């Protein structure tokens, strides 16, 4: 069974391997010598170094107190989540699953071997508590692919103790800098090993060193001549309408890839964030058909719709369970009859377990992996139309305005209907169009600035209002189902009725607030 540890550390290099007196660091009462440990780590990756390209490292290490398999994902500069599995001859299945969105069906093989002599010291406070671990690592790197190559260096590593204050690392760094120690030019030992053992991989290793920008995908699609010229500025700043649309598409693609491990590990909100990424992609393809050729994007959109539906089974249940649990918690004790909380918890757990199991199968499916490959190919060879080369202001603004026009017709139609099922359906359709308009404005915001940002805020407010109404519709449906089950089991269904009435009231409040909210938004909408 794998476990996860948040790792906060900094790396340094010096012309002199000796450490300065670290008792002069504020808060350090003593420095305890822990001796020298011999570590032997083999790093694994695909032939085209897909993991290294996204600052992910996978290694099998012996020696030390944590021998085993280690998989590290970047969180922020100097911060990584390390997932550990017991030592074995082959890559554990649970770790293989966590890198699948990045490696797809490529083989993972040994690429670099690092043997290190680690001289360890513990920095302790006046109560003998660990503040940080400082090590001087003498490293021998050996490349295991191609013609091979070797490199040697010495580095200093400072790792914060579990639950330690990150500011303490600043104090240690201040002392190290005074002694002539400088921050390492490489974000990891692997990045340095790749750079120094094979000159041809220098550019790849440099990109992997940018740990502050996790998830940058490698070029995974077959090489092909681009259909249209697509040349943002050298620093990557978008210039044309096509640049801006592709930048938004790339960000959502990266989110799909990066969130995959979190969804598999059942991290809270991960499913929701992945689902939003699929919706943003699909909406972008629909809103900007004047920029991207729909003959290419329509098949991808169909797969994105399928993925969003699969993600929705888990996410919708999660939202409903949280909503109903909170509503139940607000009821006075004399309005709670029977084991309502227990039945709600059992329903939630059963639904979640089944949905999560199905979702894992979806993420491992051939269709999902093909979808990721298709997005890679689309970004590598964008299907740009003529307007993609135009200035972004007119093209992007026109797309936002067009989506808002469609939204206006849906809202006006819904407001003309009497309360009931037909109006509920119309409001739900308006909610979906609100999201699409919001995502179009998000795409345009870097180019159009204030007006697009205002549009995003308006759509978020409207989305919240319509979302609360739709959640109430779904909650009432679920409460009727739970009440029927409770009644059949001989339990009181009174409390379910009370909750149902509360949800009906919340829906009325949302419907009553909508006309004024819509008048304000439609009167001042910037496009």
Short mmCIF file of C-alpha atoms in Angstrom, two decimals:
data_model
loop_
_atom_site.label_atom_id
_atom_site.label_comp_id
_atom_site.label_asym_id
_atom_site.label_seq_id
_atom_site.Cartn_x
_atom_site.Cartn_y
_atom_site.Cartn_z
CA UNK A 1 0.00 0.00 0.00
CA UNK A 2 1.38 3.41 -1.01
CA UNK A 3 1.50 6.39 1.32
CA UNK A 4 1.97 10.10 0.58
CA UNK A 5 4.35 12.59 2.16
CA UNK A 6 4.61 16.33 1.47
CA UNK A 7 8.29 17.13 0.88
CA UNK A 8 9.54 20.71 1.31
CA UNK A 9 13.20 21.09 0.53
CA UNK A 10 15.87 23.28 -1.04
CA UNK A 11 19.05 22.32 -2.84
CA UNK A 12 22.37 24.13 -2.84
CA UNK A 13 25.85 23.83 -4.26
CA UNK A 14 29.19 25.13 -3.13
CA UNK A 15 32.82 25.07 -4.11
CA UNK A 16 33.50 23.83 -0.58
CA UNK A 17 31.58 20.74 0.56
CA UNK A 18 31.94 21.66 4.22
CA UNK A 19 28.88 23.00 6.06
CA UNK A 20 29.06 26.24 8.06
CA UNK A 21 28.18 26.31 11.75
CA UNK A 22 24.40 25.84 11.65
CA UNK A 23 23.90 26.44 15.38
CA UNK A 24 24.09 30.10 14.41
CA UNK A 25 20.73 29.72 12.61
CA UNK A 26 18.04 31.34 14.73
CA UNK A 27 15.99 28.67 16.52
CA UNK A 28 18.64 25.93 16.25
CA UNK A 29 19.87 24.77 19.65
CA UNK A 30 22.00 21.87 18.45
CA UNK A 31 23.15 19.99 15.36
CA UNK A 32 23.21 16.21 15.61
CA UNK A 33 25.40 14.17 13.29
CA UNK A 34 23.41 11.18 11.95
CA UNK A 35 26.27 9.63 9.99
CA UNK A 36 26.65 8.66 6.36
CA UNK A 37 24.02 6.69 4.44
CA UNK A 38 24.66 4.97 1.10
CA UNK A 39 21.75 5.39 -1.36
CA UNK A 40 21.29 3.64 -4.70
CA UNK A 41 18.41 4.94 -6.83
CA UNK A 42 17.34 3.97 -10.33
CA UNK A 43 15.09 6.52 -12.05
CA UNK A 44 12.50 5.31 -14.54
CA UNK A 45 10.90 7.14 -17.45
CA UNK A 46 9.75 6.65 -21.02
CA UNK A 47 12.19 6.73 -23.91
CA UNK A 48 11.15 10.33 -24.68
CA UNK A 49 11.34 11.34 -20.98
CA UNK A 50 7.67 12.21 -20.57
CA UNK A 51 7.86 12.22 -16.78
CA UNK A 52 10.91 14.46 -16.68
CA UNK A 53 9.20 16.86 -19.09
CA UNK A 54 6.46 17.44 -16.50
CA UNK A 55 8.83 17.50 -13.50
CA UNK A 56 7.62 14.12 -12.25
CA UNK A 57 10.19 11.63 -10.93
CA UNK A 58 9.85 7.90 -10.44
CA UNK A 59 12.61 5.96 -8.74
CA UNK A 60 13.42 2.66 -7.08
CA UNK A 61 15.81 3.24 -4.21
CA UNK A 62 17.68 1.04 -1.75
CA UNK A 63 19.52 2.22 1.33
CA UNK A 64 18.32 4.63 3.98
CA UNK A 65 15.20 4.48 6.11
CA UNK A 66 12.72 4.80 3.20
CA UNK A 67 13.88 2.18 0.70
CA UNK A 68 11.25 1.44 -1.92
CA UNK A 69 9.53 3.04 -4.89
CA UNK A 70 9.10 6.82 -4.79
CA UNK A 71 6.87 8.82 -7.15
CA UNK A 72 7.12 12.61 -6.83
CA UNK A 73 4.71 15.20 -8.21
CA UNK A 74 5.53 18.94 -8.20
CA UNK A 75 3.25 21.15 -6.12
CA UNK A 76 5.17 24.45 -6.06
CA UNK A 77 8.83 25.47 -6.29
CA UNK A 78 10.65 23.40 -3.69
CA UNK A 79 7.49 21.48 -2.74
CA UNK A 80 6.61 17.99 -3.95
CA UNK A 81 4.23 15.24 -2.95
CA UNK A 82 6.08 11.96 -2.63
CA UNK A 83 4.07 8.76 -2.93
CA UNK A 84 5.89 5.71 -1.60
CA UNK A 85 5.39 2.02 -2.20
CA UNK A 86 7.28 -0.96 -0.73
CA UNK A 87 10.42 -2.21 -2.43
CA UNK A 88 9.77 -4.70 -5.22
CA UNK A 89 11.46 -5.83 -8.43
CA UNK A 90 8.81 -4.34 -10.71
CA UNK A 91 6.88 -1.09 -10.70
CA UNK A 92 3.84 -1.42 -8.39
CA UNK A 93 0.50 -1.27 -10.19
CA UNK A 94 -0.76 1.56 -8.00
CA UNK A 95 2.15 3.80 -9.02
CA UNK A 96 1.87 2.75 -12.67
CA UNK A 97 -1.75 3.95 -12.61
CA UNK A 98 -0.75 7.36 -11.22
CA UNK A 99 1.54 8.09 -14.18
CA UNK A 100 -0.76 6.69 -16.88
CA UNK A 101 -2.12 10.06 -18.00
CA UNK A 102 1.46 11.13 -18.75
CA UNK A 103 3.02 7.98 -20.19
CA UNK A 104 -0.14 6.50 -21.84
CA UNK A 105 0.86 3.15 -23.38
CA UNK A 106 4.61 3.84 -23.50
CA UNK A 107 6.98 1.53 -21.67
CA UNK A 108 8.65 2.85 -18.54
CA UNK A 109 12.29 1.81 -18.23
CA UNK A 110 15.42 2.67 -16.21
CA UNK A 111 17.06 5.84 -17.52
CA UNK A 112 19.47 7.04 -14.82
CA UNK A 113 21.18 5.47 -11.81
CA UNK A 114 22.25 7.73 -8.94
CA UNK A 115 24.50 6.45 -6.18
CA UNK A 116 24.95 8.87 -3.31
CA UNK A 117 26.86 9.04 -0.06
CA UNK A 118 24.59 11.13 2.16
CA UNK A 119 26.17 12.79 5.21
CA UNK A 120 23.19 13.74 7.38
CA UNK A 121 22.76 16.26 10.19
CA UNK A 122 19.61 17.07 12.15
CA UNK A 123 18.86 20.62 13.21
CA UNK A 124 17.14 20.51 16.62
CA UNK A 125 15.43 23.15 18.77
CA UNK A 126 15.90 23.64 22.51
CA UNK A 127 13.42 20.83 23.20
CA UNK A 128 15.30 18.40 20.98
CA UNK A 129 12.62 18.54 18.27
CA UNK A 130 13.61 18.15 14.63
CA UNK A 131 13.47 21.38 12.62
CA UNK A 132 15.11 20.23 9.42
CA UNK A 133 17.45 17.64 7.98
CA UNK A 134 20.59 18.89 6.25
CA UNK A 135 22.60 16.52 4.09
CA UNK A 136 25.74 16.76 2.02
CA UNK A 137 25.29 14.40 -0.93
CA UNK A 138 28.22 13.14 -2.97
CA UNK A 139 26.53 11.95 -6.16
CA UNK A 140 27.64 9.61 -8.94
CA UNK A 141 25.20 9.67 -11.88
CA UNK A 142 25.19 7.07 -14.63
CA UNK A 143 22.95 7.25 -17.70
CA UNK A 144 21.42 3.88 -18.57
CA UNK A 145 20.21 4.66 -22.09
CA UNK A 146 21.89 5.46 -25.39
CA UNK A 147 25.65 5.67 -25.21
CA UNK A 148 25.50 6.28 -21.50
CA UNK A 149 27.59 8.83 -19.70
CA UNK A 150 28.61 9.65 -16.16
CA UNK A 151 28.76 12.70 -13.93
CA UNK A 152 29.80 13.47 -10.36
CA UNK A 153 28.97 16.37 -8.08
CA UNK A 154 28.34 17.34 -4.47
CA UNK A 155 25.23 19.18 -3.31
CA UNK A 156 23.62 20.28 -0.08
CA UNK A 157 19.99 19.47 0.60
CA UNK A 158 17.85 21.01 3.36
CA UNK A 159 14.51 19.27 4.00
CA UNK A 160 11.95 20.73 6.38
CA UNK A 161 10.70 18.48 9.18
CA UNK A 162 7.12 17.23 8.95
CA UNK A 163 4.67 20.01 9.90
CA UNK A 164 7.58 22.45 10.13
CA UNK A 165 7.38 26.17 9.42
CA UNK A 166 8.56 26.85 5.84
CA UNK A 167 9.96 30.21 7.00
CA UNK A 168 12.62 28.28 8.87
CA UNK A 169 14.20 27.35 5.55
CA UNK A 170 14.75 31.06 4.86
CA UNK A 171 16.78 31.30 8.05
CA UNK A 172 18.92 28.32 7.06
CA UNK A 173 19.41 29.74 3.57
CA UNK A 174 20.52 33.09 4.97
CA UNK A 175 23.25 31.34 6.96
CA UNK A 176 24.30 29.20 3.99
CA UNK A 177 24.54 32.19 1.65
CA UNK A 178 26.74 34.03 4.12
CA UNK A 179 29.09 31.05 3.95
CA UNK A 180 29.23 31.22 0.14
CA UNK A 181 26.71 28.47 -0.54
CA UNK A 182 24.40 29.19 -3.50
CA UNK A 183 21.05 27.69 -4.61
CA UNK A 184 21.38 24.82 -7.04
CA UNK A 185 20.84 25.57 -10.70
CA UNK A 186 18.89 22.29 -11.05
CA UNK A 187 15.56 21.59 -9.40
CA UNK A 188 16.42 17.93 -8.81
CA UNK A 189 19.24 15.42 -8.98
CA UNK A 190 17.56 13.78 -11.95
CA UNK A 191 17.42 17.05 -13.92
CA UNK A 192 21.13 17.58 -13.34
CA UNK A 193 21.96 13.99 -14.19
CA UNK A 194 20.07 14.18 -17.49
CA UNK A 195 21.86 17.40 -18.39
CA UNK A 196 25.34 16.25 -17.48
CA UNK A 197 25.29 12.68 -18.78
CA UNK A 198 23.94 13.38 -22.25
CA UNK A 199 24.54 16.73 -23.98
CA UNK A 200 21.77 16.04 -26.48
CA UNK A 201 19.17 16.05 -23.70
CA UNK A 202 20.28 19.37 -22.24
CA UNK A 203 17.30 21.34 -23.52
CA UNK A 204 14.87 18.72 -22.22
CA UNK A 205 16.48 18.65 -18.81
CA UNK A 206 16.43 22.43 -18.62
CA UNK A 207 12.68 22.42 -19.21
CA UNK A 208 12.21 19.81 -16.51
CA UNK A 209 14.10 22.01 -14.09
CA UNK A 210 11.31 24.57 -14.14
CA UNK A 211 9.49 22.96 -11.26
CA UNK A 212 7.35 26.03 -10.67
CA UNK A 213 5.39 25.27 -13.85
CA UNK A 214 4.30 21.65 -13.38
CA UNK A 215 2.50 19.69 -16.01
CA UNK A 216 4.10 21.07 -19.17
CA UNK A 217 3.39 18.26 -21.64
CA UNK A 218 5.95 16.86 -24.02
CA UNK A 219 5.27 16.93 -27.72
CA UNK A 220 3.53 13.60 -27.96
CA UNK A 221 1.85 13.77 -31.33
CA UNK A 222 3.64 12.60 -34.49
CA UNK A 223 5.62 15.37 -36.10
CA UNK A 224 3.73 17.11 -38.85
CA UNK A 225 3.92 20.37 -40.71
CA UNK A 226 1.57 22.90 -39.07
CA UNK A 227 -1.52 23.79 -41.06
CA UNK A 228 -1.11 27.50 -40.31
CA UNK A 229 1.59 29.75 -39.00
CA UNK A 230 1.31 29.99 -35.23
CA UNK A 231 3.99 32.16 -33.77
CA UNK A 232 3.45 33.71 -30.35
CA UNK A 233 6.20 35.97 -29.06
CA UNK A 234 9.48 34.31 -28.05
CA UNK A 235 8.45 34.55 -24.37
CA UNK A 236 5.23 32.65 -25.15
CA UNK A 237 2.93 35.67 -24.89
CA UNK A 238 -0.13 35.14 -27.14
CA UNK A 239 -0.50 37.56 -30.04
CA UNK A 240 -3.26 36.42 -32.37
CA UNK A 241 -6.77 35.19 -31.67
CA UNK A 242 -5.52 31.67 -32.33
CA UNK A 243 -2.73 32.10 -29.79
CA UNK A 244 -5.20 33.02 -27.06
CA UNK A 245 -7.60 30.18 -27.82
CA UNK A 246 -4.78 27.64 -27.93
CA UNK A 247 -3.34 28.95 -24.65
CA UNK A 248 -6.70 28.29 -22.98
CA UNK A 249 -6.97 24.86 -24.58
CA UNK A 250 -3.45 23.99 -23.44
CA UNK A 251 -4.22 25.01 -19.86
CA UNK A 252 -7.27 22.72 -19.76
CA UNK A 253 -5.34 19.87 -21.38
CA UNK A 254 -2.68 20.23 -18.69
CA UNK A 255 -5.37 20.18 -16.00
CA UNK A 256 -6.75 16.88 -17.33
CA UNK A 257 -3.31 15.30 -17.20
CA UNK A 258 -2.27 16.73 -13.84
CA UNK A 259 -5.55 15.97 -12.05
CA UNK A 260 -5.60 12.32 -13.09
CA UNK A 261 -3.50 11.10 -10.10
CA UNK A 262 -5.58 13.17 -7.67
CA UNK A 263 -8.83 11.72 -9.04
CA UNK A 264 -7.45 8.21 -8.72
CA UNK A 265 -6.46 8.92 -5.10
CA UNK A 266 -9.92 10.33 -4.38
CA UNK A 267 -8.57 13.75 -3.39
CA UNK A 268 -11.47 16.08 -2.47
CA UNK A 269 -12.65 18.32 -5.33
CA UNK A 270 -10.36 16.62 -7.87
CA UNK A 271 -13.26 15.09 -9.81
CA UNK A 272 -15.01 18.46 -9.93
CA UNK A 273 -11.91 20.23 -11.24
CA UNK A 274 -11.33 17.60 -13.92
CA UNK A 275 -14.94 17.81 -15.00
CA UNK A 276 -14.69 21.59 -15.27
CA UNK A 277 -11.60 21.19 -17.47
CA UNK A 278 -13.51 18.90 -19.84
CA UNK A 279 -16.37 21.38 -20.01
CA UNK A 280 -14.04 24.29 -20.64
CA UNK A 281 -12.40 22.45 -23.50
CA UNK A 282 -15.67 21.45 -25.08
CA UNK A 283 -17.11 24.95 -24.69
CA UNK A 284 -13.99 26.49 -26.21
CA UNK A 285 -14.24 24.27 -29.27
CA UNK A 286 -17.89 25.30 -29.72
CA UNK A 287 -17.49 29.02 -28.98
CA UNK A 288 -14.46 29.52 -31.22
CA UNK A 289 -15.39 27.60 -34.33
CA UNK A 290 -14.22 30.59 -36.35
CA UNK A 291 -10.72 29.93 -34.94
CA UNK A 292 -10.51 26.13 -34.75
CA UNK A 293 -11.71 23.82 -37.52
CA UNK A 294 -14.71 21.90 -36.18
CA UNK A 295 -14.05 18.91 -38.44
CA UNK A 296 -11.08 18.26 -36.15
CA UNK A 297 -12.54 19.43 -32.86
CA UNK A 298 -16.02 17.86 -33.10
CA UNK A 299 -14.78 14.25 -32.62
CA UNK A 300 -12.67 15.41 -29.66
CA UNK A 301 -15.72 17.22 -28.23
CA UNK A 302 -17.73 14.01 -28.43
CA UNK A 303 -15.14 12.22 -26.31
CA UNK A 304 -15.00 15.15 -23.89
CA UNK A 305 -18.77 14.97 -23.46
CA UNK A 306 -18.47 11.26 -22.69
CA UNK A 307 -15.73 11.92 -20.12
CA UNK A 308 -17.72 14.72 -18.47
CA UNK A 309 -20.71 12.40 -18.17
CA UNK A 310 -18.60 9.72 -16.51
CA UNK A 311 -17.07 12.25 -14.13
CA UNK A 312 -20.53 13.61 -13.37
CA UNK A 313 -21.76 10.41 -11.77
CA UNK A 314 -19.31 10.87 -8.91
CA UNK A 315 -19.38 14.67 -8.76
CA UNK A 316 -23.19 15.04 -8.73
CA UNK A 317 -23.45 12.55 -5.88
CA UNK A 318 -20.72 14.39 -3.97
CA UNK A 319 -22.55 17.73 -4.28
CA UNK A 320 -25.90 16.25 -3.29
CA UNK A 321 -24.49 14.41 -0.29
CA UNK A 322 -22.82 17.57 1.02
CA UNK A 323 -25.93 19.67 0.44
CA UNK A 324 -28.32 17.25 2.15
CA UNK A 325 -25.96 16.57 5.06
CA UNK A 326 -25.64 20.29 5.75
CA UNK A 327 -29.40 20.80 5.48
CA UNK A 328 -30.03 17.95 7.90
CA UNK A 329 -27.52 19.42 10.34
CA UNK A 330 -29.46 22.70 10.41
CA UNK A 331 -32.76 21.07 11.43
CA UNK A 332 -33.94 21.24 15.06
CA UNK A 333 -33.72 17.93 16.88
CA UNK A 334 -37.51 17.56 17.08
CA UNK A 335 -37.72 17.57 13.26
CA UNK A 336 -35.36 14.64 12.82
CA UNK A 337 -37.27 11.37 13.08
CA UNK A 338 -35.55 8.06 12.46
CA UNK A 339 -32.04 7.17 11.28
CA UNK A 340 -31.95 9.83 8.58
CA UNK A 341 -28.26 10.70 9.00
CA UNK A 342 -27.26 7.04 8.92
CA UNK A 343 -29.34 6.33 5.84
CA UNK A 344 -27.99 9.42 4.07
CA UNK A 345 -24.40 8.44 4.92
CA UNK A 346 -24.95 4.86 3.72
CA UNK A 347 -26.50 6.12 0.48
CA UNK A 348 -23.61 8.52 -0.06
CA UNK A 349 -20.91 5.93 0.64
CA UNK A 350 -22.48 3.26 -1.56
CA UNK A 351 -23.00 5.65 -4.45
CA UNK A 352 -19.52 7.11 -4.13
CA UNK A 353 -17.79 3.73 -3.95
CA UNK A 354 -19.55 2.48 -7.05
CA UNK A 355 -19.01 5.70 -8.98
CA UNK A 356 -15.32 5.90 -8.05
CA UNK A 357 -14.69 2.29 -9.06
CA UNK A 358 -16.32 2.98 -12.43
CA UNK A 359 -14.33 6.18 -12.84
CA UNK A 360 -11.03 4.35 -12.37
CA UNK A 361 -12.01 2.03 -15.20
CA UNK A 362 -12.80 5.06 -17.37
CA UNK A 363 -9.39 6.65 -16.72
CA UNK A 364 -7.69 3.40 -17.70
CA UNK A 365 -9.84 2.91 -20.79
CA UNK A 366 -8.54 3.01 -24.32
CA UNK A 367 -11.05 5.74 -25.19
CA UNK A 368 -9.75 8.07 -22.47
CA UNK A 369 -6.12 7.55 -23.43
CA UNK A 370 -7.01 8.18 -27.08
CA UNK A 371 -8.70 11.41 -26.02
CA UNK A 372 -5.50 12.62 -24.36
CA UNK A 373 -3.52 11.65 -27.44
CA UNK A 374 -5.98 13.56 -29.62
CA UNK A 375 -5.55 16.69 -27.52
CA UNK A 376 -1.78 16.31 -27.76
CA UNK A 377 -2.04 16.07 -31.54
CA UNK A 378 -4.38 19.05 -31.74
CA UNK A 379 -1.95 21.22 -29.79
CA UNK A 380 1.07 19.98 -31.74
CA UNK A 381 -0.62 20.71 -35.08
CA UNK A 382 -3.46 23.19 -34.40
CA UNK A 383 -6.37 23.10 -36.88
CA UNK A 384 -6.41 26.89 -37.22
CA UNK A 385 -8.80 28.69 -39.52
CA UNK A 386 -8.23 32.01 -41.27
CA UNK A 387 -9.52 34.15 -38.39
CA UNK A 388 -7.00 32.56 -36.04
CA UNK A 389 -4.37 34.89 -37.48
CA UNK A 390 -6.48 37.99 -36.80
CA UNK A 391 -6.15 40.39 -33.90
CA UNK A 392 -7.82 38.92 -30.81
CA UNK A 393 -10.01 41.88 -29.82
CA UNK A 394 -12.66 41.58 -32.51
CA UNK A 395 -12.62 37.81 -32.93
CA UNK A 396 -12.79 36.94 -29.23
CA UNK A 397 -15.26 39.70 -28.35
CA UNK A 398 -17.58 38.56 -31.14
CA UNK A 399 -17.54 34.98 -29.82
CA UNK A 400 -18.38 36.11 -26.28
CA UNK A 401 -21.20 38.33 -27.56
CA UNK A 402 -22.62 35.50 -29.66
CA UNK A 403 -22.71 33.15 -26.67
CA UNK A 404 -24.32 35.83 -24.53
CA UNK A 405 -27.00 36.36 -27.17
CA UNK A 406 -27.91 32.67 -27.03
CA UNK A 407 -27.94 32.82 -23.23
CA UNK A 408 -30.29 35.83 -23.32
CA UNK A 409 -32.86 33.96 -25.38
CA UNK A 410 -32.75 30.98 -23.00
CA UNK A 411 -33.16 33.10 -19.86
CA UNK A 412 -35.98 35.16 -21.33
CA UNK A 413 -37.77 31.98 -22.37
CA UNK A 414 -37.40 30.45 -18.91
CA UNK A 415 -38.75 33.58 -17.22
CA UNK A 416 -41.88 33.43 -19.39
CA UNK A 417 -42.74 29.92 -18.18
CA UNK A 418 -44.78 29.20 -15.05
CA UNK A 419 -43.04 27.44 -12.14
CA UNK A 420 -42.78 23.71 -12.71
CA UNK A 421 -40.87 21.01 -14.52
CA UNK A 422 -40.71 22.83 -17.86
CA UNK A 423 -39.25 25.93 -16.24
CA UNK A 424 -36.78 23.82 -14.26
CA UNK A 425 -35.53 22.30 -17.51
CA UNK A 426 -35.29 25.70 -19.20
CA UNK A 427 -33.31 27.14 -16.28
CA UNK A 428 -30.95 24.18 -16.41
CA UNK A 429 -30.31 24.83 -20.11
CA UNK A 430 -29.67 28.49 -19.31
CA UNK A 431 -27.20 27.42 -16.62
CA UNK A 432 -25.22 25.37 -19.14
CA UNK A 433 -25.14 28.29 -21.57
CA UNK A 434 -24.02 30.58 -18.74
CA UNK A 435 -20.98 28.35 -18.20
CA UNK A 436 -20.17 28.41 -21.89
CA UNK A 437 -20.34 32.21 -21.97
CA UNK A 438 -18.15 32.38 -18.88
CA UNK A 439 -15.51 30.10 -20.39
CA UNK A 440 -15.48 32.14 -23.60
CA UNK A 441 -14.91 35.28 -21.54
CA UNK A 442 -12.13 33.53 -19.61
CA UNK A 443 -10.43 32.72 -22.91
CA UNK A 444 -10.72 36.35 -23.96
CA UNK A 445 -9.68 37.91 -20.64
CA UNK A 446 -5.88 37.94 -21.24
CA UNK A 447 -6.45 39.83 -24.50
CA UNK A 448 -9.44 42.03 -23.63
CA UNK A 449 -8.75 42.75 -19.97
CA UNK A 450 -11.40 44.53 -17.89
CA UNK A 451 -14.52 43.98 -20.02
CA UNK A 452 -13.90 40.22 -20.29
CA UNK A 453 -13.07 39.99 -16.59
CA UNK A 454 -16.35 41.79 -15.81
CA UNK A 455 -18.18 39.31 -18.02
CA UNK A 456 -16.58 36.42 -16.14
CA UNK A 457 -17.76 37.88 -12.82
CA UNK A 458 -21.30 38.37 -14.14
CA UNK A 459 -21.48 34.83 -15.45
CA UNK A 460 -20.12 33.38 -12.21
CA UNK A 461 -22.84 35.20 -10.25
CA UNK A 462 -25.55 34.02 -12.63
CA UNK A 463 -24.12 30.51 -12.63
CA UNK A 464 -24.27 30.46 -8.83
CA UNK A 465 -27.93 31.47 -8.82
CA UNK A 466 -28.95 28.99 -11.50
CA UNK A 467 -26.75 26.31 -9.97
CA UNK A 468 -28.44 26.60 -6.59
CA UNK A 469 -31.78 26.18 -8.32
CA UNK A 470 -30.66 23.08 -10.24
CA UNK A 471 -29.09 21.55 -7.12
CA UNK A 472 -32.44 22.02 -5.40
CA UNK A 473 -34.20 20.20 -8.23
CA UNK A 474 -31.80 17.26 -7.94
CA UNK A 475 -31.95 17.27 -4.13
CA UNK A 476 -35.74 17.04 -4.12
CA UNK A 477 -35.61 14.12 -6.53
CA UNK A 478 -33.10 12.32 -4.29
CA UNK A 479 -35.13 13.05 -1.15
CA UNK A 480 -38.23 11.49 -2.71
CA UNK A 481 -36.21 8.36 -3.52
CA UNK A 482 -34.74 8.16 0.01
CA UNK A 483 -38.15 8.72 1.56
CA UNK A 484 -39.60 5.83 -0.41
CA UNK A 485 -36.79 3.53 0.72
CA UNK A 486 -37.18 4.62 4.34
CA UNK A 487 -40.95 4.13 4.22
CA UNK A 488 -40.55 0.64 2.78
CA UNK A 489 -38.19 -0.16 5.65
CA UNK A 490 -40.80 0.90 8.20
CA UNK A 491 -39.03 4.18 9.05
CA UNK A 492 -40.58 7.63 9.33
CA UNK A 493 -40.40 9.71 6.17
CA UNK A 494 -41.28 12.93 7.99
CA UNK A 495 -37.79 14.41 7.99
CA UNK A 496 -37.37 13.78 4.27
CA UNK A 497 -40.52 15.82 3.75
CA UNK A 498 -39.17 18.65 5.87
CA UNK A 499 -35.93 18.67 3.86
CA UNK A 500 -37.95 18.54 0.62
CA UNK A 501 -39.93 21.61 1.69
CA UNK A 502 -36.71 23.43 2.50
CA UNK A 503 -35.31 22.66 -0.92
CA UNK A 504 -38.50 23.83 -2.60
CA UNK A 505 -38.16 27.11 -0.69
CA UNK A 506 -34.56 27.53 -1.85
CA UNK A 507 -35.68 27.02 -5.45
CA UNK A 508 -38.39 29.69 -5.10
CA UNK A 509 -35.88 32.14 -3.64
CA UNK A 510 -33.56 31.57 -6.60
CA UNK A 511 -36.40 31.98 -9.10
CA UNK A 512 -37.61 35.18 -7.42
CA UNK A 513 -34.10 36.66 -7.45
CA UNK A 514 -33.44 35.79 -11.09
CA UNK A 515 -35.44 38.55 -12.90
CA UNK A 516 -33.67 41.43 -11.13
CA UNK A 517 -30.28 39.74 -11.36
CA UNK A 518 -30.79 39.16 -15.06
CA UNK A 519 -31.92 42.74 -15.72
CA UNK A 520 -28.77 44.03 -14.04
CA UNK A 521 -26.47 41.67 -15.97
CA UNK A 522 -28.09 42.13 -19.38
CA UNK A 523 -28.22 45.93 -18.98
CA UNK A 524 -24.50 46.26 -18.19
CA UNK A 525 -22.98 43.26 -20.01
CA UNK A 526 -19.84 44.62 -21.71
CA UNK A 527 -20.21 42.76 -25.01
#
